[in-house]
Backbone as CSV, one residue per row, in Angstrom:
resi,resn,N_x,N_y,N_z,CA_x,CA_y,CA_z,C_x,C_y,C_z
1,MET,52.908,-30.849,-57.348,54.321,-30.650,-57.687,55.139,-30.765,-56.414
2,GLN,56.070,-31.695,-56.384,56.915,-31.902,-55.218,58.098,-30.940,-55.238
3,GLY,58.764,-30.841,-54.108,59.857,-29.891,-53.978,61.054,-30.244,-54.838
4,PHE,61.763,-29.207,-55.280,63.002,-29.393,-56.021,63.878,-28.186,-55.763
5,HIS,65.137,-28.299,-56.136,66.067,-27.186,-55.931,66.915,-27.023,-57.176
6,LEU,66.952,-25.809,-57.698,67.788,-25.529,-58.856,69.218,-25.297,-58.401
7,PRO,70.206,-25.689,-59.192,71.603,-25.529,-58.790,71.977,-24.072,-58.605
8,CYS,72.897,-23.822,-57.694,73.329,-22.458,-57.398,74.274,-21.937,-58.477
9,HIS,74.266,-20.635,-58.677,75.166,-19.957,-59.595,76.028,-18.991,-58.785
10,MET,77.028,-18.462,-59.427,77.889,-17.502,-58.754,77.149,-16.199,-58.485
11,ALA,76.248,-15.805,-59.415,75.503,-14.568,-59.235,74.461,-14.746,-58.133
12,GLU,74.031,-13.631,-57.571,73.039,-13.670,-56.510,71.644,-13.754,-57.114
13,ALA,70.800,-14.584,-56.538,69.439,-14.752,-57.032,68.625,-13.491,-56.762
14,VAL,67.758,-13.137,-57.713,66.875,-11.990,-57.510,65.598,-12.404,-56.791
15,LEU,65.253,-13.681,-56.870,64.040,-14.171,-56.218,64.284,-15.606,-55.750
16,SER,63.998,-15.870,-54.486,64.234,-17.196,-53.912,63.014,-17.649,-53.123
17,PHE,62.681,-18.929,-53.268,61.653,-19.560,-52.450,62.318,-20.663,-51.632
18,ILE,62.020,-20.682,-50.337,62.649,-21.624,-49.421,61.570,-22.487,-48.776
19,ASP,61.564,-23.775,-49.120,60.616,-24.745,-48.566,59.178,-24.225,-48.649
20,ALA,58.831,-23.644,-49.802,57.533,-22.989,-49.961,56.431,-24.003,-50.268
21,GLN,55.235,-23.680,-49.817,54.100,-24.578,-50.038,52.824,-23.797,-50.259
22,HIS,52.026,-24.262,-51.212,50.624,-23.860,-51.315,49.842,-25.052,-51.843
23,ARG,48.935,-25.558,-51.028,48.059,-26.655,-51.427,46.630,-26.141,-51.471
24,HIS,45.902,-26.559,-52.494,44.549,-26.051,-52.692,43.570,-26.717,-51.725
25,PRO,42.704,-25.926,-51.080,41.704,-26.510,-50.181,40.609,-27.228,-50.967
26,LEU,40.240,-28.411,-50.512,39.196,-29.209,-51.146,38.085,-29.487,-50.135
27,PRO,36.840,-29.568,-50.602,35.736,-29.883,-49.683,35.949,-31.235,-49.000
28,ASP,35.706,-31.270,-47.700,35.824,-32.507,-46.922,34.712,-32.513,-45.870
29,PRO,33.456,-32.550,-46.346,32.319,-32.375,-45.424,32.148,-33.563,-44.472
30,LYS,31.744,-33.236,-43.265,31.378,-34.229,-42.262,30.014,-33.833,-41.707
31,TRP,29.335,-34.761,-41.123,27.976,-34.438,-40.670,27.975,-33.329,-39.622
32,TYR,29.054,-33.273,-38.838,29.135,-32.238,-37.804,29.890,-30.999,-38.283
33,LYS,30.556,-31.096,-39.456,31.247,-29.957,-40.069,30.994,-29.990,-41.575
34,PRO,29.799,-29.593,-42.006,29.446,-29.729,-43.436,30.298,-28.885,-44.369
35,TRP,30.937,-27.848,-43.837,31.741,-26.961,-44.696,33.237,-27.189,-44.494
36,ASP,33.593,-28.273,-43.868,34.999,-28.546,-43.591,35.784,-28.764,-44.889
37,LYS,37.076,-28.426,-44.840,37.941,-28.598,-46.013,39.253,-29.253,-45.600
38,ARG,39.917,-29.845,-46.579,41.233,-30.434,-46.367,42.176,-29.909,-47.439
39,LEU,43.462,-30.021,-47.188,44.446,-29.577,-48.164,44.629,-30.642,-49.235
40,GLY,44.486,-30.228,-50.494,44.626,-31.128,-51.623,45.978,-30.977,-52.292
41,PRO,46.036,-31.228,-53.602,47.308,-31.124,-54.323,47.763,-29.680,-54.456
42,GLY,49.013,-29.509,-54.810,49.575,-28.172,-54.990,51.082,-28.251,-55.108
43,VAL,51.750,-27.245,-54.601,53.215,-27.186,-54.614,53.708,-27.363,-53.183
44,VAL,54.602,-28.331,-52.976,55.071,-28.674,-51.631,56.599,-28.713,-51.615
45,GLY,57.192,-28.059,-50.626,58.640,-28.136,-50.421,59.455,-27.536,-51.549
46,LEU,59.017,-26.395,-52.050,59.702,-25.759,-53.189,60.925,-24.976,-52.722
47,ASN,62.087,-25.275,-53.291,63.303,-24.483,-53.102,63.781,-24.056,-54.481
48,LEU,63.738,-22.762,-54.747,64.023,-22.267,-56.093,64.765,-20.942,-56.018
49,ASP,65.820,-20.809,-56.806,66.558,-19.553,-56.960,66.439,-19.106,-58.402
50,LEU,66.017,-17.860,-58.606,65.861,-17.302,-59.949,66.867,-16.170,-60.118
51,TYR,67.614,-16.212,-61.211,68.715,-15.271,-61.424,68.386,-14.277,-62.530
52,ALA,68.969,-13.093,-62.449,68.722,-12.034,-63.427,69.116,-12.501,-64.822
53,GLY,68.224,-12.272,-65.788,68.506,-12.615,-67.171,68.379,-14.085,-67.498
54,SER,67.899,-14.888,-66.555,67.755,-16.324,-66.806,66.388,-16.621,-67.414
55,VAL,66.299,-17.742,-68.128,65.031,-18.225,-68.678,64.812,-19.633,-68.135
56,LEU,63.743,-19.800,-67.367,63.438,-21.073,-66.720,62.170,-21.647,-67.318
57,GLY,62.218,-22.903,-67.752,61.047,-23.571,-68.303,60.442,-24.545,-67.313
58,LEU,59.112,-24.510,-67.186,58.379,-25.465,-66.353,57.628,-26.410,-67.278
59,VAL,57.970,-27.685,-67.232,57.362,-28.674,-68.117,56.692,-29.744,-67.273
60,GLY,55.459,-30.089,-67.623,54.754,-31.129,-66.887,53.335,-31.259,-67.385
61,PRO,52.668,-32.359,-67.043,51.285,-32.567,-67.483,50.333,-31.615,-66.774
62,ASN,49.119,-31.516,-67.293,48.091,-30.727,-66.636,47.878,-31.240,-65.217
63,GLY,47.768,-30.312,-64.281,47.580,-30.687,-62.887,48.862,-30.894,-62.115
64,ALA,50.010,-30.682,-62.776,51.290,-30.887,-62.089,51.615,-29.767,-61.109
65,GLY,50.953,-28.616,-61.240,51.193,-27.504,-60.323,51.916,-26.325,-60.941
66,LYS,52.032,-26.308,-62.278,52.781,-25.220,-62.928,52.098,-23.873,-62.722
67,THR,50.789,-23.813,-62.959,50.068,-22.551,-62.788,50.056,-22.126,-61.326
68,THR,49.910,-23.083,-60.424,49.971,-22.774,-58.990,51.309,-22.145,-58.629
69,LEU,52.391,-22.711,-59.154,53.723,-22.164,-58.878,53.849,-20.736,-59.396
70,LEU,53.380,-20.486,-60.618,53.467,-19.134,-61.171,52.667,-18.149,-60.331
71,ARG,51.513,-18.558,-59.856,50.692,-17.664,-59.033,51.322,-17.424,-57.669
72,MET,52.037,-18.406,-57.155,52.799,-18.190,-55.921,53.901,-17.163,-56.161
73,MET,54.608,-17.293,-57.284,55.702,-16.380,-57.596,55.198,-14.966,-57.847
74,ALA,53.956,-14.852,-58.344,53.381,-13.536,-58.622,52.783,-12.885,-57.381
75,GLY,52.715,-13.621,-56.276,52.112,-13.071,-55.070,50.606,-13.155,-55.057
76,ILE,50.026,-13.920,-56.002,48.569,-14.073,-56.062,48.099,-15.093,-55.037
77,LEU,48.821,-16.215,-54.939,48.516,-17.236,-53.940,49.484,-17.090,-52.770
78,PRO,48.981,-17.072,-51.541,49.863,-16.912,-50.377,50.624,-18.199,-50.074
79,LEU,51.782,-18.050,-49.459,52.526,-19.212,-48.989,51.894,-19.708,-47.693
80,GLN,51.577,-20.990,-47.646,51.077,-21.591,-46.411,52.228,-22.004,-45.499
81,LYS,53.366,-22.273,-46.115,54.590,-22.584,-45.387,55.763,-22.016,-46.167
82,GLY,56.894,-21.884,-45.497,58.106,-21.460,-46.183,58.289,-19.961,-46.226
83,GLU,59.222,-19.536,-47.053,59.647,-18.139,-47.091,60.011,-17.744,-48.515
84,VAL,59.762,-16.482,-48.841,60.187,-15.933,-50.122,61.102,-14.750,-49.849
85,LYS,62.203,-14.669,-50.594,63.132,-13.551,-50.480,63.345,-12.937,-51.852
86,ALA,63.326,-11.618,-51.891,63.594,-10.894,-53.130,64.816,-10.018,-52.935
87,ARG,65.648,-9.955,-53.955,66.853,-9.119,-53.902,66.855,-8.181,-55.098
88,PHE,65.715,-7.545,-55.336,65.623,-6.598,-56.433,66.481,-5.371,-56.142
89,HIS,66.492,-4.958,-54.869,67.299,-3.811,-54.460,68.143,-4.116,-53.231
90,SER,67.659,-4.984,-52.356,68.407,-5.310,-51.142,68.044,-6.723,-50.708
91,ASP,68.877,-7.292,-49.891,68.684,-8.668,-49.433,67.736,-8.677,-48.235
92,THR,66.452,-8.485,-48.516,65.448,-8.489,-47.463,64.281,-9.363,-47.899
93,PRO,63.609,-10.013,-46.953,62.443,-10.811,-47.310,61.386,-9.963,-48.006
94,ALA,60.776,-10.517,-49.042,59.777,-9.781,-49.807,58.396,-9.966,-49.200
95,GLU,57.638,-8.899,-49.207,56.232,-8.989,-48.872,55.451,-9.245,-50.158
96,VAL,54.163,-9.590,-50.016,53.337,-9.848,-51.196,53.304,-8.635,-52.108
97,ASP,53.224,-7.443,-51.528,53.187,-6.228,-52.346,54.467,-6.056,-53.150
98,ASP,55.602,-6.495,-52.607,56.862,-6.410,-53.347,56.810,-7.288,-54.591
99,LEU,56.265,-8.489,-54.443,56.163,-9.387,-55.588,55.269,-8.786,-56.657
100,ARG,54.160,-8.239,-56.265,53.223,-7.684,-57.241,53.813,-6.468,-57.948
101,GLN,54.733,-5.783,-57.289,55.355,-4.612,-57.905,56.431,-5.001,-58.906
102,TRP,57.210,-6.024,-58.596,58.388,-6.343,-59.398,58.238,-7.583,-60.271
103,VAL,57.111,-8.276,-60.137,56.879,-9.490,-60.926,55.711,-9.265,-61.878
104,GLY,55.962,-9.447,-63.182,54.908,-9.349,-64.184,54.359,-10.732,-64.493
105,HIS,53.039,-10.840,-64.578,52.395,-12.149,-64.742,51.487,-12.130,-65.963
106,MET,51.725,-13.059,-66.889,50.864,-13.240,-68.054,50.080,-14.527,-67.860
107,PRO,48.775,-14.450,-67.527,47.978,-15.663,-67.338,47.837,-16.452,-68.637
108,GLU,47.366,-17.688,-68.494,47.232,-18.554,-69.673,46.240,-17.981,-70.675
109,GLN,45.124,-17.458,-70.197,44.101,-16.935,-71.091,43.724,-15.517,-70.686
110,VAL,43.918,-14.592,-71.600,43.462,-13.216,-71.426,42.543,-12.907,-72.600
111,ARG,41.318,-12.563,-72.325,40.341,-12.333,-73.390,40.370,-10.860,-73.797
112,TRP,41.193,-10.560,-74.802,41.250,-9.198,-75.323,40.128,-9.039,-76.344
113,GLN,39.063,-8.359,-75.947,37.904,-8.185,-76.813,37.393,-6.760,-76.717
114,GLY,36.723,-6.332,-77.773,36.111,-5.020,-77.773,36.642,-4.128,-78.873
115,ARG,36.120,-2.918,-78.920,36.509,-1.958,-79.954,37.675,-1.073,-79.519
116,MET,38.051,-1.164,-78.272,39.181,-0.370,-77.793,40.444,-0.776,-78.538
117,THR,41.326,0.189,-78.788,42.556,-0.099,-79.519,43.639,-0.640,-78.587
118,VAL,44.675,-1.190,-79.196,45.810,-1.714,-78.436,46.402,-0.629,-77.548
119,ARG,46.622,0.532,-78.123,47.235,1.621,-77.352,46.319,2.080,-76.220
120,ASP,45.024,2.185,-76.500,44.088,2.670,-75.491,43.987,1.719,-74.299
121,ILE,44.021,0.409,-74.566,43.918,-0.533,-73.449,45.175,-0.477,-72.588
122,LEU,46.334,-0.261,-73.210,47.560,-0.132,-72.423,47.551,1.155,-71.603
123,ILE,47.009,2.228,-72.169,46.883,3.482,-71.416,45.969,3.274,-70.212
124,GLN,44.860,2.582,-70.427,43.923,2.327,-69.339,44.571,1.487,-68.235
125,LEU,45.308,0.450,-68.634,45.985,-0.393,-67.647,47.057,0.389,-66.890
126,ALA,47.775,1.268,-67.602,48.806,2.084,-66.956,48.189,3.011,-65.913
127,GLU,47.033,3.583,-66.235,46.349,4.458,-65.286,45.901,3.676,-64.051
128,MET,45.394,2.460,-64.267,44.929,1.636,-63.149,46.077,1.258,-62.225
129,ARG,47.272,1.062,-62.793,48.423,0.618,-62.001,49.332,1.771,-61.593
130,ASN,48.926,2.992,-61.943,49.728,4.173,-61.619,51.129,4.072,-62.211
131,VAL,51.187,3.658,-63.494,52.444,3.493,-64.219,52.602,4.641,-65.207
132,ASP,53.828,5.115,-65.377,54.126,6.197,-66.311,53.758,5.780,-67.735
133,GLN,52.869,6.543,-68.377,52.395,6.196,-69.716,53.456,6.379,-70.794
134,THR,54.535,7.074,-70.480,55.587,7.247,-71.486,56.273,5.924,-71.816
135,ARG,56.081,4.898,-70.981,56.656,3.581,-71.262,55.937,2.869,-72.405
136,ILE,54.733,3.283,-72.715,53.906,2.528,-73.658,54.535,2.466,-75.042
137,ASP,55.063,3.571,-75.538,55.677,3.568,-76.872,56.817,2.558,-76.952
138,GLY,57.664,2.536,-75.938,58.770,1.593,-75.925,58.298,0.150,-75.861
139,LEU,57.248,-0.102,-75.081,56.714,-1.458,-74.974,56.104,-1.922,-76.285
140,LEU,55.394,-1.035,-76.959,54.800,-1.387,-78.252,55.882,-1.793,-79.244
141,GLY,56.998,-1.068,-79.223,58.105,-1.423,-80.104,58.757,-2.727,-79.695
142,LEU,58.903,-2.933,-78.386,59.572,-4.131,-77.883,58.821,-5.399,-78.265
143,VAL,57.488,-5.377,-78.163,56.697,-6.583,-78.438,56.227,-6.653,-79.891
144,GLY,56.617,-5.667,-80.704,56.268,-5.712,-82.121,54.845,-5.307,-82.435
145,LEU,54.277,-4.398,-81.648,52.899,-3.959,-81.876,52.797,-2.487,-82.254
146,ARG,53.916,-1.843,-82.516,53.859,-0.414,-82.827,53.007,-0.158,-84.068
147,GLY,53.113,-1.039,-85.058,52.318,-0.873,-86.274,50.870,-1.270,-86.108
148,ARG,50.528,-1.867,-84.969,49.148,-2.296,-84.708,48.529,-1.554,-83.527
149,GLN,49.146,-0.454,-83.095,48.682,0.204,-81.879,47.288,0.799,-82.015
150,ASP,46.844,1.089,-83.249,45.503,1.644,-83.456,44.499,0.584,-83.889
151,GLU,44.909,-0.688,-83.808,44.035,-1.801,-84.181,43.075,-2.107,-83.035
152,ALA,41.811,-2.386,-83.376,40.839,-2.776,-82.357,41.173,-4.162,-81.816
153,LEU,40.881,-4.385,-80.549,41.181,-5.675,-79.930,40.509,-6.828,-80.667
154,ASN,39.297,-6.601,-81.159,38.565,-7.658,-81.866,39.275,-8.121,-83.130
155,ASN,40.134,-7.281,-83.687,40.778,-7.591,-84.964,42.152,-8.242,-84.812
156,LEU,42.599,-8.468,-83.587,43.936,-9.010,-83.371,43.967,-10.518,-83.579
157,SER,45.058,-11.007,-84.161,45.284,-12.445,-84.267,45.693,-12.988,-82.899
158,GLN,45.742,-14.321,-82.779,46.155,-14.913,-81.507,47.572,-14.490,-81.138
159,GLY,48.464,-14.446,-82.132,49.831,-14.027,-81.869,49.909,-12.596,-81.375
160,MET,49.109,-11.707,-81.975,49.091,-10.314,-81.542,48.512,-10.183,-80.128
161,ARG,47.516,-11.008,-79.814,46.941,-10.978,-78.462,47.973,-11.407,-77.417
162,GLN,48.777,-12.415,-77.771,49.824,-12.856,-76.856,50.864,-11.754,-76.649
163,ARG,51.208,-11.055,-77.716,52.157,-9.941,-77.593,51.591,-8.841,-76.697
164,LEU,50.293,-8.571,-76.851,49.648,-7.562,-76.013,49.665,-7.994,-74.546
165,SER,49.467,-9.282,-74.305,49.509,-9.788,-72.928,50.885,-9.577,-72.307
166,ILE,51.930,-9.777,-73.096,53.287,-9.537,-72.590,53.492,-8.054,-72.313
167,ALA,53.027,-7.195,-73.223,53.164,-5.752,-73.012,52.475,-5.336,-71.717
168,ALA,51.283,-5.890,-71.466,50.556,-5.564,-70.236,51.334,-6.029,-69.008
169,ALA,51.953,-7.209,-69.100,52.725,-7.736,-67.969,53.989,-6.928,-67.719
170,LEU,54.495,-6.255,-68.766,55.741,-5.494,-68.653,55.523,-4.029,-68.277
171,LEU,54.291,-3.609,-68.086,54.004,-2.194,-67.847,54.760,-1.630,-66.647
172,GLY,54.879,-2.405,-65.603,55.507,-1.887,-64.387,57.007,-2.077,-64.320
173,SER,57.664,-2.344,-65.452,59.114,-2.604,-65.494,59.508,-3.730,-64.540
174,PRO,58.888,-4.907,-64.669,59.177,-5.992,-63.730,60.582,-6.542,-63.898
175,LYS,61.112,-7.063,-62.818,62.400,-7.756,-62.848,62.225,-9.229,-63.208
176,VAL,61.011,-9.747,-62.968,60.691,-11.146,-63.259,59.414,-11.178,-64.081
177,LEU,59.405,-11.982,-65.148,58.237,-12.112,-66.012,57.795,-13.569,-66.023
178,LEU,56.528,-13.811,-65.673,55.963,-15.153,-65.605,54.986,-15.345,-66.761
179,LEU,55.221,-16.356,-67.582,54.405,-16.603,-68.772,53.764,-17.982,-68.657
180,ASP,52.434,-18.005,-68.575,51.705,-19.263,-68.423,51.192,-19.726,-69.783
181,GLU,51.764,-20.811,-70.310,51.386,-21.391,-71.607,51.365,-20.328,-72.717
182,PRO,52.441,-19.579,-72.921,52.417,-18.462,-73.882,52.345,-18.904,-75.340
183,PHE,52.672,-20.165,-75.643,52.703,-20.606,-77.036,51.390,-21.234,-77.491
184,ASN,50.381,-21.253,-76.617,49.095,-21.828,-76.999,48.481,-21.079,-78.177
185,GLY,48.115,-21.808,-79.210,47.424,-21.211,-80.349,48.308,-20.473,-81.320
186,LEU,49.626,-20.497,-81.133,50.529,-19.772,-82.024,51.015,-20.682,-83.148
187,ASP,51.094,-20.123,-84.362,51.669,-20.871,-85.474,53.194,-20.817,-85.364
188,PRO,53.924,-21.606,-86.179,55.392,-21.643,-86.056,56.064,-20.284,-86.185
189,VAL,55.558,-19.432,-87.083,56.160,-18.109,-87.265,55.968,-17.259,-86.011
190,ALA,54.743,-17.260,-85.480,54.461,-16.481,-84.273,55.234,-17.032,-83.078
191,SER,55.381,-18.355,-83.010,56.134,-18.969,-81.911,57.597,-18.541,-81.942
192,GLN,58.176,-18.483,-83.139,59.571,-18.062,-83.257,59.733,-16.600,-82.864
193,ALA,58.773,-15.760,-83.287,58.824,-14.344,-82.918,58.714,-14.182,-81.402
194,PHE,57.871,-15.004,-80.793,57.701,-14.949,-79.346,58.983,-15.376,-78.635
195,THR,59.624,-16.421,-79.163,60.892,-16.892,-78.591,61.967,-15.814,-78.679
196,ASP,62.028,-15.136,-79.825,63.002,-14.054,-79.998,62.751,-12.929,-78.994
197,LEU,61.463,-12.643,-78.734,61.114,-11.598,-77.777,61.585,-11.975,-76.371
198,VAL,61.390,-13.230,-75.994,61.841,-13.687,-74.675,63.351,-13.535,-74.547
199,ARG,64.078,-13.862,-75.608,65.540,-13.724,-75.583,65.953,-12.266,-75.415
200,ARG,65.241,-11.360,-76.079,65.562,-9.929,-75.940,65.329,-9.463,-74.508
201,LEU,64.238,-9.914,-73.918,63.947,-9.529,-72.537,65.024,-10.049,-71.588
202,ALA,65.438,-11.301,-71.789,66.476,-11.876,-70.933,67.792,-11.122,-71.084
203,SER,68.082,-10.678,-72.304,69.325,-9.931,-72.533,69.316,-8.586,-71.819
204,LYS,68.107,-8.090,-71.493,67.978,-6.834,-70.760,67.971,-7.061,-69.246
205,GLY,68.183,-8.313,-68.821,68.256,-8.614,-67.401,66.967,-9.077,-66.768
206,VAL,65.900,-9.201,-67.575,64.628,-9.687,-67.040,64.700,-11.207,-66.879
207,SER,64.304,-11.706,-65.731,64.223,-13.151,-65.502,62.869,-13.640,-66.002
208,VAL,62.871,-14.673,-66.830,61.642,-15.153,-67.461,61.380,-16.595,-67.041
209,VAL,60.146,-16.853,-66.625,59.717,-18.215,-66.290,58.559,-18.572,-67.208
210,ILE,58.702,-19.680,-67.933,57.708,-20.098,-68.926,57.181,-21.475,-68.553
211,SER,55.854,-21.610,-68.499,55.264,-22.936,-68.313,54.776,-23.447,-69.654
212,SER,54.887,-24.759,-69.843,54.484,-25.352,-71.112,53.972,-26.759,-70.875
């Protein structure tokens, strides 16, 4: 994915990337350096401003760098070049820990399996992340799982699993929500419900980035 720049708005961006780069290392063995590597494809020269309550779509073929970009925004992949700035509370450069605190990430595939219930898995995740468990009731209502909170993970439909993934990503009250291929496996009804949920989140000031 080559660099691009989104147009500026009057409002101040909550998250900005300036000439950011992450290229994946690939094996490049030589007889004198059998474990040598070179930089392969990835995201190069990224300039991006993300605004509160905005919904940004990433569209491109497989291998274009969409997942790499989302992982950079989530603080999972380090920047090899460039700078990231967050203005969640103040205009100061963000550290990786800041991104992980304020950015919620829903990976493309989350395997929700087992006999544990929807509510129990969210409680467990909240404990692991040191998040207030009183948020769980509100999240269940927000994503439409309140009536399924006692359902075992094994019994959930694909649409319900996607909703649970969003609830897990929202546990820490993120300012930015990253959704990697969220519509995979959803029927038209579930897709519309998911779209409505994204709109509700944006109306609450959450910035949403969706890859497709």
